PDB file of C-alpha atoms and ligand atoms in Angstrom:
ATOM      1  CA  MET A   1     -11.276   9.652  20.870  1.00  0.00           C
ATOM      2  CA  LYS A   2     -10.169  11.096  17.517  1.00  0.00           C
ATOM      3  CA  SER A   3     -11.329   9.438  14.349  1.00  0.00           C
ATOM      4  CA  ILE A   4     -10.057   9.345  10.829  1.00  0.00           C
ATOM      5  CA  TYR A   5     -11.609   8.043   7.641  1.00  0.00           C
ATOM      6  CA  PHE A   6      -9.685   5.609   5.491  1.00  0.00           C
ATOM      7  CA  ILE A   7     -11.132   5.667   1.976  1.00  0.00           C
ATOM      8  CA  THR A   8     -10.509   2.187   0.671  1.00  0.00           C
ATOM      9  CA  GLY A   9     -12.320  -0.900  -0.522  1.00  0.00           C
ATOM     10  CA  ASN A  10      -9.396  -3.097   0.473  1.00  0.00           C
ATOM     11  CA  LYS A  11     -10.087  -5.034   3.713  1.00  0.00           C
ATOM     12  CA  GLY A  12      -6.454  -6.196   3.954  1.00  0.00           C
ATOM     13  CA  LYS A  13      -5.137  -2.633   3.980  1.00  0.00           C
ATOM     14  CA  PHE A  14      -7.824  -1.518   6.419  1.00  0.00           C
ATOM     15  CA  SER A  15      -6.977  -4.220   8.963  1.00  0.00           C
ATOM     16  CA  GLU A  16      -3.266  -3.337   8.754  1.00  0.00           C
ATOM     17  CA  VAL A  17      -4.039   0.309   9.548  1.00  0.00           C
ATOM     18  CA  LYS A  18      -6.514  -0.560  12.294  1.00  0.00           C
ATOM     19  CA  GLU A  19      -3.944  -2.829  13.951  1.00  0.00           C
ATOM     20  CA  LYS A  20      -1.346  -0.042  14.013  1.00  0.00           C
ATOM     21  CA  LEU A  21      -3.594   2.827  15.053  1.00  0.00           C
ATOM     22  CA  LYS A  22      -4.954   0.723  17.934  1.00  0.00           C
ATOM     23  CA  ARG A  23      -2.065   2.032  20.041  1.00  0.00           C
ATOM     24  CA  LEU A  24      -2.918   5.678  19.375  1.00  0.00           C
ATOM     25  CA  ASP A  25      -6.228   6.984  20.566  1.00  0.00           C
ATOM     26  CA  VAL A  26      -7.507   7.140  16.999  1.00  0.00           C
ATOM     27  CA  ALA A  27     -10.482   5.231  15.603  1.00  0.00           C
ATOM     28  CA  VAL A  28     -10.211   4.363  11.937  1.00  0.00           C
ATOM     29  CA  ILE A  29     -13.429   4.268   9.947  1.00  0.00           C
ATOM     30  CA  GLN A  30     -13.480   2.523   6.608  1.00  0.00           C
ATOM     31  CA  GLU A  31     -15.376   4.289   3.813  1.00  0.00           C
ATOM     32  CA  ASN A  32     -15.592   2.511   0.510  1.00  0.00           C
ATOM     33  CA  LEU A  33     -16.367   5.589  -1.580  1.00  0.00           C
ATOM     34  CA  GLY A  34     -14.382   4.566  -4.600  1.00  0.00           C
ATOM     35  CA  TYR A  35     -12.300   7.024  -6.622  1.00  0.00           C
ATOM     36  CA  PRO A  36     -10.629   6.930 -10.005  1.00  0.00           C
ATOM     37  CA  GLU A  37      -7.045   5.687  -9.977  1.00  0.00           C
ATOM     38  CA  VAL A  38      -5.777   7.901 -12.744  1.00  0.00           C
ATOM     39  CA  GLN A  39      -2.595   6.505 -14.259  1.00  0.00           C
ATOM     40  CA  GLY A  40       0.396   8.670 -13.378  1.00  0.00           C
ATOM     41  CA  ASP A  41       4.183   8.381 -13.380  1.00  0.00           C
ATOM     42  CA  SER A  42       4.416   8.074  -9.612  1.00  0.00           C
ATOM     43  CA  LEU A  43       2.321   6.818  -6.712  1.00  0.00           C
ATOM     44  CA  GLU A  44       2.146  10.382  -5.308  1.00  0.00           C
ATOM     45  CA  GLU A  45       0.612  11.582  -8.568  1.00  0.00           C
ATOM     46  CA  VAL A  46      -1.983   8.778  -8.532  1.00  0.00           C
ATOM     47  CA  ALA A  47      -2.842   9.458  -4.864  1.00  0.00           C
ATOM     48  CA  GLY A  48      -2.979  13.235  -5.490  1.00  0.00           C
ATOM     49  CA  TYR A  49      -5.658  12.782  -8.169  1.00  0.00           C
ATOM     50  CA  GLY A  50      -7.610  10.511  -5.825  1.00  0.00           C
ATOM     51  CA  VAL A  51      -7.538  13.132  -3.047  1.00  0.00           C
ATOM     52  CA  GLU A  52      -8.834  15.904  -5.305  1.00  0.00           C
ATOM     53  CA  HIS A  53     -11.688  13.703  -6.485  1.00  0.00           C
ATOM     54  CA  ILE A  54     -12.748  12.637  -2.956  1.00  0.00           C
ATOM     55  CA  LYS A  55     -12.450  16.159  -1.501  1.00  0.00           C
ATOM     56  CA  LYS A  56     -15.212  17.397  -3.777  1.00  0.00           C
ATOM     57  CA  ARG A  57     -17.789  15.237  -2.048  1.00  0.00           C
ATOM     58  CA  PHE A  58     -16.329  14.258   1.337  1.00  0.00           C
ATOM     59  CA  LEU A  59     -15.917  17.009   3.929  1.00  0.00           C
ATOM     60  CA  HIS A  60     -13.911  15.260   6.669  1.00  0.00           C
ATOM     61  CA  PRO A  61     -10.200  14.601   7.158  1.00  0.00           C
ATOM     62  CA  PHE A  62      -9.317  11.341   5.444  1.00  0.00           C
ATOM     63  CA  ILE A  63      -6.446   9.176   4.293  1.00  0.00           C
ATOM     64  CA  ILE A  64      -5.980   7.154   1.142  1.00  0.00           C
ATOM     65  CA  GLU A  65      -3.147   4.854   0.246  1.00  0.00           C
ATOM     66  CA  ASP A  66      -1.651   3.764  -3.012  1.00  0.00           C
ATOM     67  CA  ALA A  67       0.963   1.068  -3.354  1.00  0.00           C
ATOM     68  CA  GLY A  68       2.818  -0.846  -5.987  1.00  0.00           C
ATOM     69  CA  LEU A  69       5.408  -3.519  -6.579  1.00  0.00           C
ATOM     70  CA  PHE A  70       8.433  -2.383  -8.591  1.00  0.00           C
ATOM     71  CA  VAL A  71      10.473  -5.303  -9.983  1.00  0.00           C
ATOM     72  CA  ASP A  72      14.056  -4.376 -10.927  1.00  0.00           C
ATOM     73  CA  ALA A  73      14.517  -6.930 -13.733  1.00  0.00           C
ATOM     74  CA  LEU A  74      11.280  -5.621 -15.311  1.00  0.00           C
ATOM     75  CA  ASP A  75      12.418  -1.967 -15.134  1.00  0.00           C
ATOM     76  CA  GLY A  76      10.008  -1.212 -12.301  1.00  0.00           C
ATOM     77  CA  PHE A  77       6.979  -3.009 -13.790  1.00  0.00           C
ATOM     78  CA  PRO A  78       4.202  -3.433 -12.639  1.00  0.00           C
ATOM     79  CA  GLY A  79       4.782  -0.241 -10.495  1.00  0.00           C
ATOM     80  CA  VAL A  80       1.896   2.200 -10.910  1.00  0.00           C
ATOM     81  CA  TYR A  81       0.068  -0.491 -12.923  1.00  0.00           C
ATOM     82  CA  SER A  82       0.205  -3.011 -10.051  1.00  0.00           C
ATOM     83  CA  LYS A  83      -3.536  -3.192  -9.513  1.00  0.00           C
ATOM     84  CA  TYR A  84      -4.423  -3.780 -13.146  1.00  0.00           C
ATOM     85  CA  VAL A  85      -1.602  -6.280 -13.568  1.00  0.00           C
ATOM     86  CA  PHE A  86      -2.674  -8.159 -10.440  1.00  0.00           C
ATOM     87  CA  PHE A  87      -6.221  -8.546 -11.727  1.00  0.00           C
ATOM     88  CA  THR A  88      -5.061  -9.590 -15.196  1.00  0.00           C
ATOM     89  CA  ILE A  89      -1.911 -11.737 -15.066  1.00  0.00           C
ATOM     90  CA  GLY A  90      -1.616 -11.896 -11.247  1.00  0.00           C
ATOM     91  CA  CYS A  91       1.247 -13.440  -9.263  1.00  0.00           C
ATOM     92  CA  LYS A  92       1.560 -16.267 -11.776  1.00  0.00           C
ATOM     93  CA  GLY A  93       2.064 -13.776 -14.601  1.00  0.00           C
ATOM     94  CA  ILE A  94       4.857 -11.974 -12.715  1.00  0.00           C
ATOM     95  CA  LEU A  95       6.570 -15.315 -11.979  1.00  0.00           C
ATOM     96  CA  LYS A  96       6.310 -16.208 -15.652  1.00  0.00           C
ATOM     97  CA  LEU A  97       7.891 -12.873 -16.703  1.00  0.00           C
ATOM     98  CA  LEU A  98      10.776 -13.598 -14.320  1.00  0.00           C
ATOM     99  CA  GLU A  99      11.151 -17.273 -15.292  1.00  0.00           C
ATOM    100  CA  ASP A 100      14.612 -16.932 -16.843  1.00  0.00           C
ATOM    101  CA  LYS A 101      15.782 -14.014 -14.704  1.00  0.00           C
ATOM    102  CA  LYS A 102      18.514 -14.408 -12.087  1.00  0.00           C
ATOM    103  CA  ARG A 103      17.954 -10.921 -10.720  1.00  0.00           C
ATOM    104  CA  ARG A 104      14.938 -11.235  -8.383  1.00  0.00           C
ATOM    105  CA  THR A 105      15.136  -7.956  -6.450  1.00  0.00           C
ATOM    106  CA  ALA A 106      12.048  -5.800  -6.077  1.00  0.00           C
ATOM    107  CA  VAL A 107      10.639  -3.078  -3.890  1.00  0.00           C
ATOM    108  CA  PHE A 108       7.162  -2.465  -2.555  1.00  0.00           C
ATOM    109  CA  ARG A 109       6.346   1.234  -2.291  1.00  0.00           C
ATOM    110  CA  SER A 110       3.469   2.788  -0.422  1.00  0.00           C
ATOM    111  CA  VAL A 111       2.259   6.334  -0.184  1.00  0.00           C
ATOM    112  CA  TYR A 112      -0.353   7.614   2.247  1.00  0.00           C
ATOM    113  CA  ALA A 113      -2.047  10.889   1.453  1.00  0.00           C
ATOM    114  CA  TYR A 114      -3.599  12.751   4.387  1.00  0.00           C
ATOM    115  CA  SER A 115      -6.192  15.318   3.445  1.00  0.00           C
ATOM    116  CA  GLU A 116      -8.100  18.004   5.327  1.00  0.00           C
ATOM    117  CA  PRO A 117     -10.854  20.054   3.668  1.00  0.00           C
ATOM    118  CA  ASN A 118      -8.968  23.347   3.258  1.00  0.00           C
ATOM    119  CA  ASN A 119      -5.376  22.201   3.012  1.00  0.00           C
ATOM    120  CA  LYS A 120      -3.112  20.631   0.439  1.00  0.00           C
ATOM    121  CA  PRO A 121      -2.598  16.883   0.948  1.00  0.00           C
ATOM    122  CA  LEU A 122       0.469  15.612   2.788  1.00  0.00           C
ATOM    123  CA  PHE A 123       2.276  12.490   1.565  1.00  0.00           C
ATOM    124  CA  PHE A 124       4.005   9.826   3.696  1.00  0.00           C
ATOM    125  CA  ILE A 125       6.169   7.313   1.856  1.00  0.00           C
ATOM    126  CA  GLY A 126       7.470   3.884   2.842  1.00  0.00           C
ATOM    127  CA  GLU A 127       9.495   1.232   1.026  1.00  0.00           C
ATOM    128  CA  CYS A 128      10.299  -2.407   1.569  1.00  0.00           C
ATOM    129  CA  GLN A 129      13.115  -4.064  -0.369  1.00  0.00           C
ATOM    130  CA  GLY A 130      13.005  -7.774  -1.049  1.00  0.00           C
ATOM    131  CA  ILE A 131      13.070 -10.546  -3.602  1.00  0.00           C
ATOM    132  CA  ILE A 132      10.519 -12.307  -5.776  1.00  0.00           C
ATOM    133  CA  THR A 133      10.176 -16.042  -5.130  1.00  0.00           C
ATOM    134  CA  THR A 134      10.048 -18.688  -7.851  1.00  0.00           C
ATOM    135  CA  LYS A 135       6.767 -20.139  -6.516  1.00  0.00           C
ATOM    136  CA  GLU A 136       3.751 -18.753  -4.673  1.00  0.00           C
ATOM    137  CA  ARG A 137       3.932 -19.452  -0.923  1.00  0.00           C
ATOM    138  CA  GLY A 138       1.493 -18.815   1.938  1.00  0.00           C
ATOM    139  CA  GLU A 139      -2.200 -18.240   2.397  1.00  0.00           C
ATOM    140  CA  GLY A 140      -2.299 -14.895   4.261  1.00  0.00           C
ATOM    141  CA  GLY A 141      -2.229 -11.286   3.116  1.00  0.00           C
ATOM    142  CA  PHE A 142      -3.343 -10.181  -0.306  1.00  0.00           C
ATOM    143  CA  GLY A 143      -2.110  -9.209  -3.743  1.00  0.00           C
ATOM    144  CA  TYR A 144       1.520 -10.039  -4.437  1.00  0.00           C
ATOM    145  CA  ASP A 145       2.183 -11.216  -0.849  1.00  0.00           C
ATOM    146  CA  PRO A 146       2.714 -14.905  -1.848  1.00  0.00           C
ATOM    147  CA  ILE A 147       5.652 -14.027  -4.128  1.00  0.00           C
ATOM    148  CA  PHE A 148       7.489 -11.407  -2.040  1.00  0.00           C
ATOM    149  CA  ILE A 149      10.122 -12.039   0.668  1.00  0.00           C
ATOM    150  CA  PRO A 150      11.353  -8.933   2.491  1.00  0.00           C
ATOM    151  CA  ASP A 151      15.123  -8.539   2.944  1.00  0.00           C
ATOM    152  CA  GLY A 152      16.455 -10.401   5.979  1.00  0.00           C
ATOM    153  CA  GLU A 153      13.526 -12.863   6.067  1.00  0.00           C
ATOM    154  CA  THR A 154      12.860 -16.332   4.728  1.00  0.00           C
ATOM    155  CA  LYS A 155       9.066 -16.163   4.800  1.00  0.00           C
ATOM    156  CA  THR A 156       6.893 -14.481   2.183  1.00  0.00           C
ATOM    157  CA  PHE A 157       4.482 -11.774   3.311  1.00  0.00           C
ATOM    158  CA  ALA A 158       1.686 -14.320   2.780  1.00  0.00           C
ATOM    159  CA  GLU A 159       3.343 -16.622   5.361  1.00  0.00           C
ATOM    160  CA  MET A 160       3.303 -13.886   8.039  1.00  0.00           C
ATOM    161  CA  ASN A 161       0.484 -12.604  10.215  1.00  0.00           C
ATOM    162  CA  THR A 162      -0.604  -8.963   9.896  1.00  0.00           C
ATOM    163  CA  GLU A 163       1.450  -7.761  12.865  1.00  0.00           C
ATOM    164  CA  GLU A 164       4.592  -9.441  11.542  1.00  0.00           C
ATOM    165  CA  LYS A 165       4.076  -8.102   8.020  1.00  0.00           C
ATOM    166  CA  ASN A 166       3.542  -4.588   9.422  1.00  0.00           C
ATOM    167  CA  THR A 167       7.025  -4.556  10.980  1.00  0.00           C
ATOM    168  CA  PHE A 168       8.585  -4.929   7.515  1.00  0.00           C
ATOM    169  CA  SER A 169       6.094  -3.614   5.119  1.00  0.00           C
ATOM    170  CA  HIS A 170       6.216  -0.501   2.966  1.00  0.00           C
ATOM    171  CA  ARG A 171       2.735   0.391   4.214  1.00  0.00           C
ATOM    172  CA  GLY A 172       3.840  -0.128   7.828  1.00  0.00           C
ATOM    173  CA  LYS A 173       6.765   2.269   7.325  1.00  0.00           C
ATOM    174  CA  ALA A 174       4.648   4.895   5.565  1.00  0.00           C
ATOM    175  CA  LEU A 175       2.062   4.464   8.304  1.00  0.00           C
ATOM    176  CA  ASP A 176       4.686   5.056  11.032  1.00  0.00           C
ATOM    177  CA  LYS A 177       5.405   8.429   9.432  1.00  0.00           C
ATOM    178  CA  LEU A 178       1.685   9.221   9.258  1.00  0.00           C
ATOM    179  CA  ILE A 179       1.296   8.201  12.926  1.00  0.00           C
ATOM    180  CA  ASP A 180       4.170  10.500  13.987  1.00  0.00           C
ATOM    181  CA  PHE A 181       2.384  13.310  12.202  1.00  0.00           C
ATOM    182  CA  LEU A 182      -1.022  12.484  13.765  1.00  0.00           C
ATOM    183  CA  LYS A 183       0.558  12.328  17.255  1.00  0.00           C
ATOM    184  CA  GLU A 184       1.694  15.927  16.902  1.00  0.00           C
ATOM    185  CA  LYS A 185      -1.695  17.190  15.779  1.00  0.00           C
TER     186      LYS A 185
HETATM  187  P1  LIG B 201      -3.406  -0.264  -4.756  1.00  0.00           P
HETATM  188  O1  LIG B 201      -3.655   0.401  -6.065  1.00  0.00           O
HETATM  189  O2  LIG B 201      -2.690   0.588  -3.787  1.00  0.00           O
HETATM  190  O3  LIG B 201      -4.624  -0.890  -4.156  1.00  0.00           O
HETATM  191  O4  LIG B 201      -2.415  -1.464  -4.973  1.00  0.00           O
HETATM  192  C1  LIG B 201      -1.962  -1.863  -6.219  1.00  0.00           C
HETATM  193  C2  LIG B 201      -1.808  -3.348  -6.280  1.00  0.00           C
HETATM  194  O5  LIG B 201      -0.634  -3.719  -5.583  1.00  0.00           O
HETATM  195  C3  LIG B 201      -2.977  -4.112  -5.687  1.00  0.00           C
HETATM  196  O6  LIG B 201      -3.617  -4.844  -6.676  1.00  0.00           O
HETATM  197  C4  LIG B 201      -2.401  -5.056  -4.681  1.00  0.00           C
HETATM  198  O7  LIG B 201      -2.691  -6.348  -5.058  1.00  0.00           O
HETATM  199  C5  LIG B 201      -0.914  -4.809  -4.751  1.00  0.00           C
HETATM  200  N1  LIG B 201      -0.452  -4.507  -3.409  1.00  0.00           N
HETATM  201  C6  LIG B 201      -0.509  -3.331  -2.760  1.00  0.00           C
HETATM  202  N2  LIG B 201      -0.013  -3.456  -1.510  1.00  0.00           N
HETATM  203  C7  LIG B 201       0.334  -4.750  -1.391  1.00  0.00           C
HETATM  204  C8  LIG B 201       0.872  -5.517  -0.314  1.00  0.00           C
HETATM  205  O8  LIG B 201       1.133  -5.055   0.806  1.00  0.00           O
HETATM  206  N3  LIG B 201       1.079  -6.806  -0.579  1.00  0.00           N
HETATM  207  C9  LIG B 201       0.801  -7.377  -1.770  1.00  0.00           C
HETATM  208  N4  LIG B 201       0.291  -6.720  -2.783  1.00  0.00           N
HETATM  209  C10 LIG B 201       0.053  -5.413  -2.595  1.00  0.00           C
END
């Protein structure tokens, strides 16, 4: 069985990936090495810095993932600042910023970077369009899940189980592209 390292401290992300890669003959191993999330203009830039940092001390093929919520009425905020914003103002802060806004559209973006020791990283991108709720709903998931409803649904991500969320989610779509690539390897 092939194995791949997923460098992340986020249990929610790890279980999503494990669930999906179950079908391939690939074992996913979580490594919580930690790496600096340098602020960049795009998720690819942030992930690219992370890869270079990890590669200096980790000599196996690995993946990392970076994601963000881009709210249209806030000109794409929190975007690449999603992590910091979540740990400071959180879901409640985003709802407050949107209090008087009619436009509730937003997009979750995810980028996976796949890295091998002697090659440049490859990026796999996924998006999920949706709307921001007016109240937090649901107990599952993580991060901004309680305030995000994907297009065509009535439930928030936090009201879905992992498998259900994966069928819609930005990370699920990016992961499908990564899986297609891994299948061919
Ligand atoms: P990260 O830097 O990729 O870990 O993600 C940035 C921030 O976006 C994190 O603080 C998460 O809370 C949030 N985030 C990333 N992916 C998701 C998701 O699938 N659902 C909800 N929030 C997410």
